[in-house]
Short mmCIF file of C-alpha atoms in Angstrom, two decimals:
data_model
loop_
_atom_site.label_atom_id
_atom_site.label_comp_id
_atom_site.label_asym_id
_atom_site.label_seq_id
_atom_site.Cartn_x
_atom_site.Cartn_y
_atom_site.Cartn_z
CA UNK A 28 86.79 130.73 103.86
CA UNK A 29 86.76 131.69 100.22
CA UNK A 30 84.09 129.98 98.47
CA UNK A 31 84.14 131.82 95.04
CA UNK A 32 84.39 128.71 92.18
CA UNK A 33 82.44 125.69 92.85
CA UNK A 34 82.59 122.00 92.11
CA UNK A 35 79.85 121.80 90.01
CA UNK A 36 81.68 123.45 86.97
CA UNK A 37 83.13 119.54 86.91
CA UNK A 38 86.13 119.67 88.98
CA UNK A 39 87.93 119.30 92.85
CA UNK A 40 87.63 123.57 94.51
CA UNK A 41 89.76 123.11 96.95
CA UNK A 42 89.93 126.69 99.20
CA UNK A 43 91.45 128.36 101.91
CA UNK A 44 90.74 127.64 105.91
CA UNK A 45 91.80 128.95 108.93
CA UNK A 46 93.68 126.12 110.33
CA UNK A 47 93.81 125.29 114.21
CA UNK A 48 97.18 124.61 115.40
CA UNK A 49 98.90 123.50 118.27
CA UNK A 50 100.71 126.04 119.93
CA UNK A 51 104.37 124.92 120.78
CA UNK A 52 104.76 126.91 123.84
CA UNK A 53 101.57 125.03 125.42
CA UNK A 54 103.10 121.62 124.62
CA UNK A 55 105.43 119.03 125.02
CA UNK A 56 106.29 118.69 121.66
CA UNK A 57 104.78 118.38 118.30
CA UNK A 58 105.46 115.22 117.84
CA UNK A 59 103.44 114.22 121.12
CA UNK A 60 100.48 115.53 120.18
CA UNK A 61 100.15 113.64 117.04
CA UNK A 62 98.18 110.31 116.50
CA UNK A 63 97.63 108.07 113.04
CA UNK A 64 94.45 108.27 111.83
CA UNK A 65 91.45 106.96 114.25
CA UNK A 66 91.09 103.86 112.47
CA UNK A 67 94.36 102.95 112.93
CA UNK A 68 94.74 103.48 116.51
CA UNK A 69 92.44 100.34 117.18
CA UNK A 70 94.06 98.66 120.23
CA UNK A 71 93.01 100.14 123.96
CA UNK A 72 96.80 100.05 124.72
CA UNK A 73 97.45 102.34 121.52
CA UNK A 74 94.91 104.85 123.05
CA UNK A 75 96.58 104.78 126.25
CA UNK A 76 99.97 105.38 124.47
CA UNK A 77 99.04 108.61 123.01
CA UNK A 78 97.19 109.49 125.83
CA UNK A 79 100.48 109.45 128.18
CA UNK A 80 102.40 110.93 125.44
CA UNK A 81 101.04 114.56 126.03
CA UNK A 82 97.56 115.39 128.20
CA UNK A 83 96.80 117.38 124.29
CA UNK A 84 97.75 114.73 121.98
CA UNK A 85 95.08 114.83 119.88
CA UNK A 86 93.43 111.05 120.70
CA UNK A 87 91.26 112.57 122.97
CA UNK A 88 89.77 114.49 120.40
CA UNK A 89 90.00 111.69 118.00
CA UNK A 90 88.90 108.94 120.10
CA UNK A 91 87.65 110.55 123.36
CA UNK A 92 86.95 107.61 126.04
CA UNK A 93 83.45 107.59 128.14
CA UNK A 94 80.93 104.66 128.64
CA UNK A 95 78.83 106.25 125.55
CA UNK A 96 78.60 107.38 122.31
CA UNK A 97 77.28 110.81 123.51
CA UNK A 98 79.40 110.89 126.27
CA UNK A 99 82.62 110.39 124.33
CA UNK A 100 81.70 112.94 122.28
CA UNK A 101 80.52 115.43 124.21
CA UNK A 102 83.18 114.99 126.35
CA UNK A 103 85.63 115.44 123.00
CA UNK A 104 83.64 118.97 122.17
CA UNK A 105 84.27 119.88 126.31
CA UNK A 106 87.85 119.64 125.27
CA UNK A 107 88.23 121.01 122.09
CA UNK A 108 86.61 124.01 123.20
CA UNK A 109 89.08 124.22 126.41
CA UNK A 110 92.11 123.86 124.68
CA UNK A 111 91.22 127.19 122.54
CA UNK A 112 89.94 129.13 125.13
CA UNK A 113 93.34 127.66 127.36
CA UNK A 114 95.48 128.80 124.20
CA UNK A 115 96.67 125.34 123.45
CA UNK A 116 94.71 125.48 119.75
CA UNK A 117 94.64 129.08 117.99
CA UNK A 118 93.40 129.81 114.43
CA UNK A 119 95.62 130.79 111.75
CA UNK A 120 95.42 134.80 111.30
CA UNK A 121 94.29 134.14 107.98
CA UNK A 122 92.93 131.58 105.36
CA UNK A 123 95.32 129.39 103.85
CA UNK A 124 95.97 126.50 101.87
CA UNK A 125 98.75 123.77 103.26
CA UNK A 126 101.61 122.51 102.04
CA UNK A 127 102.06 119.18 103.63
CA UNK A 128 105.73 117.02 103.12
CA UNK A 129 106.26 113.79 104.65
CA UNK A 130 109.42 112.35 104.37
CA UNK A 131 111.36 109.07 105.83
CA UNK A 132 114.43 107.25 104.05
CA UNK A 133 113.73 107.19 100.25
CA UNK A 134 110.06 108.04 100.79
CA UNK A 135 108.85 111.79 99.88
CA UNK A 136 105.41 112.37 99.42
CA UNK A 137 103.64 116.19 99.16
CA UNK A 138 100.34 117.32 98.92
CA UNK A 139 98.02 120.11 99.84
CA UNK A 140 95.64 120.66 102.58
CA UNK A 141 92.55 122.56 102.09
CA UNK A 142 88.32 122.47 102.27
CA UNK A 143 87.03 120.70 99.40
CA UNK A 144 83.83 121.63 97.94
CA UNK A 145 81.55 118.58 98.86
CA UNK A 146 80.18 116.03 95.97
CA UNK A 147 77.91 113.25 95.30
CA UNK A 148 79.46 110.39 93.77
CA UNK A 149 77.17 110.84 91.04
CA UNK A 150 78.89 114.25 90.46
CA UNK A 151 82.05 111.94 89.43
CA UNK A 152 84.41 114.77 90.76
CA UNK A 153 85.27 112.87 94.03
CA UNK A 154 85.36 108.73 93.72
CA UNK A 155 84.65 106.80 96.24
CA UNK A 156 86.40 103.25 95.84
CA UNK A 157 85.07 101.03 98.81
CA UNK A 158 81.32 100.50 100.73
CA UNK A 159 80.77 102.32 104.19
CA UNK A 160 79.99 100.65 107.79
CA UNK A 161 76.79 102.25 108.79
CA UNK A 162 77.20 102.37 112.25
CA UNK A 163 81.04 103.93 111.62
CA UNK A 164 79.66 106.85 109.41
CA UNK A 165 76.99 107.82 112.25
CA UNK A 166 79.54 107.03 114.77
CA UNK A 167 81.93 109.81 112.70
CA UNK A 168 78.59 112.02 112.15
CA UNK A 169 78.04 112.64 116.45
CA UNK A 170 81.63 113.02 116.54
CA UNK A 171 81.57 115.80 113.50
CA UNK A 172 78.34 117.14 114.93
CA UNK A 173 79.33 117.82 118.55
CA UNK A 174 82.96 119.33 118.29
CA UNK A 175 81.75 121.07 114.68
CA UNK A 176 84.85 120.76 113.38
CA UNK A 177 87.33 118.50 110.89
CA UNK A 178 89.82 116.99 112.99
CA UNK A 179 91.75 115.13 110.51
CA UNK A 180 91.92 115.12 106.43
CA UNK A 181 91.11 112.51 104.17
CA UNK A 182 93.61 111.63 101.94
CA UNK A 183 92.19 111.94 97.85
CA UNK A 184 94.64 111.54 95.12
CA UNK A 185 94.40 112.95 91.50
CA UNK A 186 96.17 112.21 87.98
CA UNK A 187 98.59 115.39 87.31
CA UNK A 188 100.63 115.12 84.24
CA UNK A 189 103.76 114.14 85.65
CA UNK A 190 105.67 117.63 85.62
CA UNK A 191 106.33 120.39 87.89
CA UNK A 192 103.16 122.62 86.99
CA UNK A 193 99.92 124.09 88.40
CA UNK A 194 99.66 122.61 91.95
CA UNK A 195 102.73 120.90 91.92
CA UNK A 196 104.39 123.68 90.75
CA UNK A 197 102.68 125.72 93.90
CA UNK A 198 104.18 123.10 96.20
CA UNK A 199 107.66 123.00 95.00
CA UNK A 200 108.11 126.48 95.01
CA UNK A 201 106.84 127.17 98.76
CA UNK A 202 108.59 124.06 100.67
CA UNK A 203 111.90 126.45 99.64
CA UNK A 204 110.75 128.33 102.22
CA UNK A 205 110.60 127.97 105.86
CA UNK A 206 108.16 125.78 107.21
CA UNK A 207 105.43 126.55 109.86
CA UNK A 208 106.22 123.47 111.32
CA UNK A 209 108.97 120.90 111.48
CA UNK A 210 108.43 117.18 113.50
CA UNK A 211 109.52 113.70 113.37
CA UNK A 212 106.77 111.24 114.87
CA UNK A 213 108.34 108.44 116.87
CA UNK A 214 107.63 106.20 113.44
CA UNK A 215 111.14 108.27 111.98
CA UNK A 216 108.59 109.85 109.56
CA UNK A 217 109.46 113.37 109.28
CA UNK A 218 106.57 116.09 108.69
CA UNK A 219 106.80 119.98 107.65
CA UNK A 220 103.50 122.23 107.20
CA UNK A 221 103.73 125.61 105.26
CA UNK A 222 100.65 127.65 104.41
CA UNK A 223 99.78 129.37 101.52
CA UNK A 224 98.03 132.37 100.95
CA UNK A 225 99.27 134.38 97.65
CA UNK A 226 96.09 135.07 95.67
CA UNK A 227 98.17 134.41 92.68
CA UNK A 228 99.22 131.35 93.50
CA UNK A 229 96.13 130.02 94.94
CA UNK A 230 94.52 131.25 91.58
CA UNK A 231 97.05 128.37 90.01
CA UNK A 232 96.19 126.00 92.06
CA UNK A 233 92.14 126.38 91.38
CA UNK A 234 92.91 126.78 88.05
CA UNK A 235 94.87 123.04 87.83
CA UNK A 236 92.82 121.25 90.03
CA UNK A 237 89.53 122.38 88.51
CA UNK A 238 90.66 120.12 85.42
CA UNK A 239 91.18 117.54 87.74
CA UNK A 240 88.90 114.42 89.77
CA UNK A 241 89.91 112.66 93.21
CA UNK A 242 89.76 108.83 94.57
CA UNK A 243 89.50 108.47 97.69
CA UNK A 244 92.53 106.89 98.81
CA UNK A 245 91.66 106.73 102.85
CA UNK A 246 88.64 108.31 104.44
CA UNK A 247 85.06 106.73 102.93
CA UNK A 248 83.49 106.71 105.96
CA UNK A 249 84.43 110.53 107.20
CA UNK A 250 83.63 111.45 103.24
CA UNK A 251 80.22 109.99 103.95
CA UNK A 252 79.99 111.69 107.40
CA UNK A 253 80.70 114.91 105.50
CA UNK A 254 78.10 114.14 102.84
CA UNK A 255 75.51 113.51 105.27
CA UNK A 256 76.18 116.78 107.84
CA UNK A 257 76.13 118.64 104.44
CA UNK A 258 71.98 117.28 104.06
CA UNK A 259 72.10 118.70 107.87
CA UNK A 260 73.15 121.64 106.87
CA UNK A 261 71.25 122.91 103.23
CA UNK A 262 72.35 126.50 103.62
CA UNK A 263 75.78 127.40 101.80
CA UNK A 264 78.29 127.91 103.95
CA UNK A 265 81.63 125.66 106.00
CA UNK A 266 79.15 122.32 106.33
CA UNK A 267 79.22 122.41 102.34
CA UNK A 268 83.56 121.71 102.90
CA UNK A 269 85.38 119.11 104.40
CA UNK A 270 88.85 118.58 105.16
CA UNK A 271 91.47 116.72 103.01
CA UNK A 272 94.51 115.94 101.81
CA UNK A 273 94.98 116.07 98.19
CA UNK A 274 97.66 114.00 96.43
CA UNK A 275 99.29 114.57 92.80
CA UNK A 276 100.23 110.44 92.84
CA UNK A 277 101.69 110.94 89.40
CA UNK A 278 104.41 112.86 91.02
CA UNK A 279 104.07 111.43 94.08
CA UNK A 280 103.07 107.77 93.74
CA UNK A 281 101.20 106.49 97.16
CA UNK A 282 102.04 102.85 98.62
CA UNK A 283 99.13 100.47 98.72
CA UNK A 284 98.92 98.06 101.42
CA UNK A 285 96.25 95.62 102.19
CA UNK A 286 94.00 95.85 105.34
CA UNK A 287 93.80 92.30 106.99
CA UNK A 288 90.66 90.56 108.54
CA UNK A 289 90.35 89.25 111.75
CA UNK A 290 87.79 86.62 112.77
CA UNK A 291 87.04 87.05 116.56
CA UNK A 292 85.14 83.72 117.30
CA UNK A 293 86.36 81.53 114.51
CA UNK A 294 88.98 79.31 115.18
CA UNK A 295 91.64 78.20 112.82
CA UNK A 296 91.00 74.69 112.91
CA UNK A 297 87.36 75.04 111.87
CA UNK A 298 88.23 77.86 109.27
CA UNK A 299 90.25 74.94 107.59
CA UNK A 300 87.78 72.01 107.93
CA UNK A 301 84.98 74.01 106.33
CA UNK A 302 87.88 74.79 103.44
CA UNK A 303 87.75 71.02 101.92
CA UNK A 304 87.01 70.81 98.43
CA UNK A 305 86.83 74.29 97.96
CA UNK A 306 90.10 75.77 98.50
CA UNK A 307 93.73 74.37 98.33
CA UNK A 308 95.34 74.69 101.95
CA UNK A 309 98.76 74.60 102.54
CA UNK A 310 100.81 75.03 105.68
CA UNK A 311 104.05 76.99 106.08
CA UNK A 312 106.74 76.84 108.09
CA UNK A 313 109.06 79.93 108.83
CA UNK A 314 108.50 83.64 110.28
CA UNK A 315 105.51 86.38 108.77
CA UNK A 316 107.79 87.98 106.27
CA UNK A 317 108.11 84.68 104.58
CA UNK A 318 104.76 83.62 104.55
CA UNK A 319 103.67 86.93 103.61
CA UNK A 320 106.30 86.33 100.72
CA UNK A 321 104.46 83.29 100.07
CA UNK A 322 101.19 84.72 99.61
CA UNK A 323 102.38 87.28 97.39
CA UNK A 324 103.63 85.22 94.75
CA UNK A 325 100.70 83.12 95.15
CA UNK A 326 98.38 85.83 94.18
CA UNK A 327 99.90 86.18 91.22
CA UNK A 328 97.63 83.17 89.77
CA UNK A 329 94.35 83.92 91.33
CA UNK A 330 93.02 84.47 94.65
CA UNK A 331 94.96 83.91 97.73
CA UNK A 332 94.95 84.50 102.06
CA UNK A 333 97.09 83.41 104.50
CA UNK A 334 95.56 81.97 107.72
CA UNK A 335 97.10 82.23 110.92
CA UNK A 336 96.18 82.29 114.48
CA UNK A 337 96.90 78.45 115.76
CA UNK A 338 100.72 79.30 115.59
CA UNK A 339 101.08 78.31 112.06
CA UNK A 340 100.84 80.08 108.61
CA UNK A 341 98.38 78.56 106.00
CA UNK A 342 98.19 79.61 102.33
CA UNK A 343 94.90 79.27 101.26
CA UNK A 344 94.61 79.73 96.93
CA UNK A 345 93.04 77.83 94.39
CA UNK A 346 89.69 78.61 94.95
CA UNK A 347 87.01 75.82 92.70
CA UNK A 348 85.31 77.82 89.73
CA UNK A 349 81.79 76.13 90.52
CA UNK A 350 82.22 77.32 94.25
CA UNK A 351 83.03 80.75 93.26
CA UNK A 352 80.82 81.09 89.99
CA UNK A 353 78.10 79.89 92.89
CA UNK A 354 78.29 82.50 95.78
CA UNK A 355 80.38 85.78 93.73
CA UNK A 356 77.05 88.38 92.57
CA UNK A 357 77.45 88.64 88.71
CA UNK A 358 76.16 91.63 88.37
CA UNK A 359 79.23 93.51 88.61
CA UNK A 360 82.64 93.95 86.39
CA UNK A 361 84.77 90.93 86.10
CA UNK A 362 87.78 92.68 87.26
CA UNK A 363 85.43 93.45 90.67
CA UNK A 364 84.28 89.55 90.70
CA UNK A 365 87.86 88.70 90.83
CA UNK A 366 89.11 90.95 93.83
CA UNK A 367 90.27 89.09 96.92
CA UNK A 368 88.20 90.93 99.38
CA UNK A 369 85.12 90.27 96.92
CA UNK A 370 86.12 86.31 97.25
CA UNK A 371 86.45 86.68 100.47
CA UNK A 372 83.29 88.30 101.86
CA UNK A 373 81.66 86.38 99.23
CA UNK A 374 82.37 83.22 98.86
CA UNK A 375 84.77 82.66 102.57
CA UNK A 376 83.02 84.92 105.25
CA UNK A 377 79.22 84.72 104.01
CA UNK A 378 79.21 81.40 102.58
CA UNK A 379 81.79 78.88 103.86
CA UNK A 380 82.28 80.54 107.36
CA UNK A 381 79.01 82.55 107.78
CA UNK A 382 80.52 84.77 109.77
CA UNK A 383 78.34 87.86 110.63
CA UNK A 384 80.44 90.91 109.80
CA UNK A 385 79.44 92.89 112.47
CA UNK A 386 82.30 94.72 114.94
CA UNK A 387 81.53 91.27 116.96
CA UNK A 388 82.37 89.02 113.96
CA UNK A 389 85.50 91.06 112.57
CA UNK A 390 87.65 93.55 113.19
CA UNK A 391 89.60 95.17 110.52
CA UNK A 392 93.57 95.68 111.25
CA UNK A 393 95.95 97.50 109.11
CA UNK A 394 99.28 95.86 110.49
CA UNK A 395 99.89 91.60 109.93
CA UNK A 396 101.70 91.58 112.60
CA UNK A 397 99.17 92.91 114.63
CA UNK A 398 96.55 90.89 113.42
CA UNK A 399 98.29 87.31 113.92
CA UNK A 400 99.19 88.51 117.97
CA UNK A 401 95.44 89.45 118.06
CA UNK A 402 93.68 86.14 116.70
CA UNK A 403 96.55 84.25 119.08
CA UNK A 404 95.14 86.18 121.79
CA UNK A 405 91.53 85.47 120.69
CA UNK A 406 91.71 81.85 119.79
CA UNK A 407 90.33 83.74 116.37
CA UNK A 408 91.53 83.54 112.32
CA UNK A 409 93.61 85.96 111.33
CA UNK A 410 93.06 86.35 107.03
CA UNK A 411 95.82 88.13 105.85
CA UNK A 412 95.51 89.96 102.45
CA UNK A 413 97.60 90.76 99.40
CA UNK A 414 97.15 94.87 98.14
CA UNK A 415 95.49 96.00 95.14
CA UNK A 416 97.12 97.82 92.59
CA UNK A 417 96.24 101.49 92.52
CA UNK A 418 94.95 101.11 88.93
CA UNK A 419 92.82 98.70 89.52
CA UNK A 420 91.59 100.60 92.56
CA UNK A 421 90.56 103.66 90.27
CA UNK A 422 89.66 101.94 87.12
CA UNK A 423 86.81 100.90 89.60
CA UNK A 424 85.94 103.79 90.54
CA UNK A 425 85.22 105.64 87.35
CA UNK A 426 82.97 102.86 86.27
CA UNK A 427 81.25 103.59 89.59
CA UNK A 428 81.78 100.13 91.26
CA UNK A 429 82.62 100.30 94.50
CA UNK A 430 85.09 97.59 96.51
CA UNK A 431 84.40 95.68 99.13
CA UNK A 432 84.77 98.10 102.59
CA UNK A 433 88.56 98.03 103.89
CA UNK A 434 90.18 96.58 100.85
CA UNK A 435 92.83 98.61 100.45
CA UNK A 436 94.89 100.78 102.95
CA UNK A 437 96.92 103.86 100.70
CA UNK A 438 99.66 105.49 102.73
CA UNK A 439 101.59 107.04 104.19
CA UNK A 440 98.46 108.37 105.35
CA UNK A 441 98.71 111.77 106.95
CA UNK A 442 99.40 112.71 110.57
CA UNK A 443 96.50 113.79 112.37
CA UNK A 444 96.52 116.19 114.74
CA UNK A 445 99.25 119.05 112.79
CA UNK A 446 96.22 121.37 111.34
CA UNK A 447 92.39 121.17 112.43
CA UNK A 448 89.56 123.07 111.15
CA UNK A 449 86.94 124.10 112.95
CA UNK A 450 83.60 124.84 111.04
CA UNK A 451 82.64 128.02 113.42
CA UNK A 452 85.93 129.73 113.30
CA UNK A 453 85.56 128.95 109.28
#
């Protein structure tokens, strides 16, 4: 890996790897041996899915299964290091940078993958946005630790300037060539992979993005896992780089959706009873889209979820001043006092439910729909939330504030599972 340039001259160094990648020949397809990011994948029957899509599709490495922690990822290392010695992963010849495209209807979205030179947030080159799970990042950490290697970038966006130049301008001269890799994932999202390895061109691309800072749009809790294998690991060398995805969202603007609670031992009933006199509930009628319609223009004016789980929708907005001025910390920015997750955990979850948020307590889902069928199934409350705008997101960040953990969800996020890297080939 080249490693000449650091961070610490005030911008992102973003270098070369040798990427893993699936062979075709050893595989079913491409496309089988993807998965969405781990966090994603959160439903037993959605790791049994990928597992039966191909025996390689990259959830085992992911999210291996065992009855432990060090099982699961031992067991995940065990493979990793089969499927290169079996041929199914090889290294790249040489160190590259990747251009990544994903593309579906009107959607087009580039970026390039490389190893970022690690950062504190203090640093203010990479901005975090939201607060970690412990027990997620060490989760992450044994994962990291065992199989020594990244098996899926974070997605970090930067500012460009709008035009066609530096990195961009890398990007949209090399996907005129032929890609590595072509594959549509069963989603009808179409992905291409090209590498780059032109010293001249990888000069521009240090040059621009050394100029630039990141926010982390998915991937806190692997960011932390990175920073903390980097204390691990003190000597220079591939710990002190981790995997990502880097984003120009000024020429390729990211969607922001909202990631939705769901409250595994609450039911909806006595969510709403403990709700008098401090919120305004209202019940809807009609399918999710229109509810979700509902509580869209209802934030708008203030704070606002949409309960659901008893077979009904409820809009819950309005919260009372005194309530919130009561149980919302004031020692932060107003525009971080004012969130919806920040009401929520708050004011809802720690004060009016007191629900422990623990993996017991809640579970985070990224899909409503998913989230509604779940709390059905659980005799739970499903809170279902409205997005943040990006620029609220990052205004945040640069003040150093950090969200409440899974507020937002940025996407699309990238496919995991086309290019790996492992720290010992590295």
């Amino acid at each position: 890996m080249n490693t000449t340039g650091s961070a610490a001259n005030g911008g992102l160094h973003l270098t070369p790897f040798r990427g893993l990648r699936y062979v075709p020949e050893r595989v079913g397809s491409l496309a089988a041996v993807t998965s969405p990011p781990y966090d994603v994948v959160v439903r037993p029957d959605g790791v049994h899915h990928l597992q039966s899509a191909d025996p390689h599709n990259i959830v085992r490495l992911i999210l291996p299964q065992a009855p432990t922690s060090e099982a699961r990822h031992r067991r995940a290392a065990d493979t990793l290091r089969a499927w290169l010695s079996d041929g199914v992963l090889a290294p790249d010849a040489e160190p590259a940078l990747y251009v990544y495209e994903q593309r579906k209807g009107d959607l087009l979205q580039r970026g390039l993958i490389g190893a970022l030179e690690l950062t504190t947030p203090a640093e203010g080159v990479v901005l975090p946005h939201e607060d970690v799970i412990p027990h997620v990042v060490e989760d992450r950490a044994s994962l990291m630790r065992t199989t020594a290697a990244n098996l899926d970038p974070l997605l970090l966006t930067y500012r460009g300037n709008g035009t066609a130049t530096g990195a961009t301008a890398v990007i949209e001269r090399t996907v005129r060539r032929a890609p590595l890799l072509s594959t549509t994932t069963e989603d009808g999202m179409s992905h291409r992979l090209w590498s780059v390895t032109d010293p001249a061109a990888l000069a521009e691309v240090a040059d621009d993005l050394g100029r630039h800072q990141a926010l982390i749009a998915d991937g806190h809790h692997r960011w932390a896992t990175y920073l903390r294998l980097r204390e691990e690991h003190p000597t220079p060398g591939p710990w002190n780089y981790g995997l990502v995805l880097l984003i120009d969202t000024a020429r390729y603007p990211l969607q922001v959706r909202a990631i939705h609670r769901l409250l595994n031992h609450l039911p909806v009933a006595d969510a709403l009873t403990a709700l008098a006199g401090g919120f305004r509930v209202r019940a809807l009628d009609g399918p999710l889209p229109t509810a979700l319609d509902a509580l869209a223009a209802a934030a708008v004016d203030g704070n606002a979820f949409l309960l659901a789980g008893d077979g009904r929708f409820h809009l819950v907005d309005g919260p009372d001043p005194d309530l919130l001025a009561r149980t919302v910390p004031r020692d932060r920015p107003e525009a971080w006092r004012s969130l919806d997750a920040t009401v929520l955990h708050a004011t809802l979850i720690d004060h009016v439910w007191r629900v422990p948020d623990t993996p017991e307590g809640i579970t985070y889902i990224h899909d409503a729909e998913a989230a509604v069928a779940q709390a059905v199934r659980r005799g739970g409350t499903a809170v279902l939330m409205h997005p943040v705008r990006e620029d609220v997101v990052r205004d945040l960040a640069r003040q150093g504030v950090t969200m409440p953990r899974k507020s937002t969800s940025f996407g699309p996020k990238p496919a995991t599972g086309l290019v790996l890297r492992s720290l010992e080939v590295d």
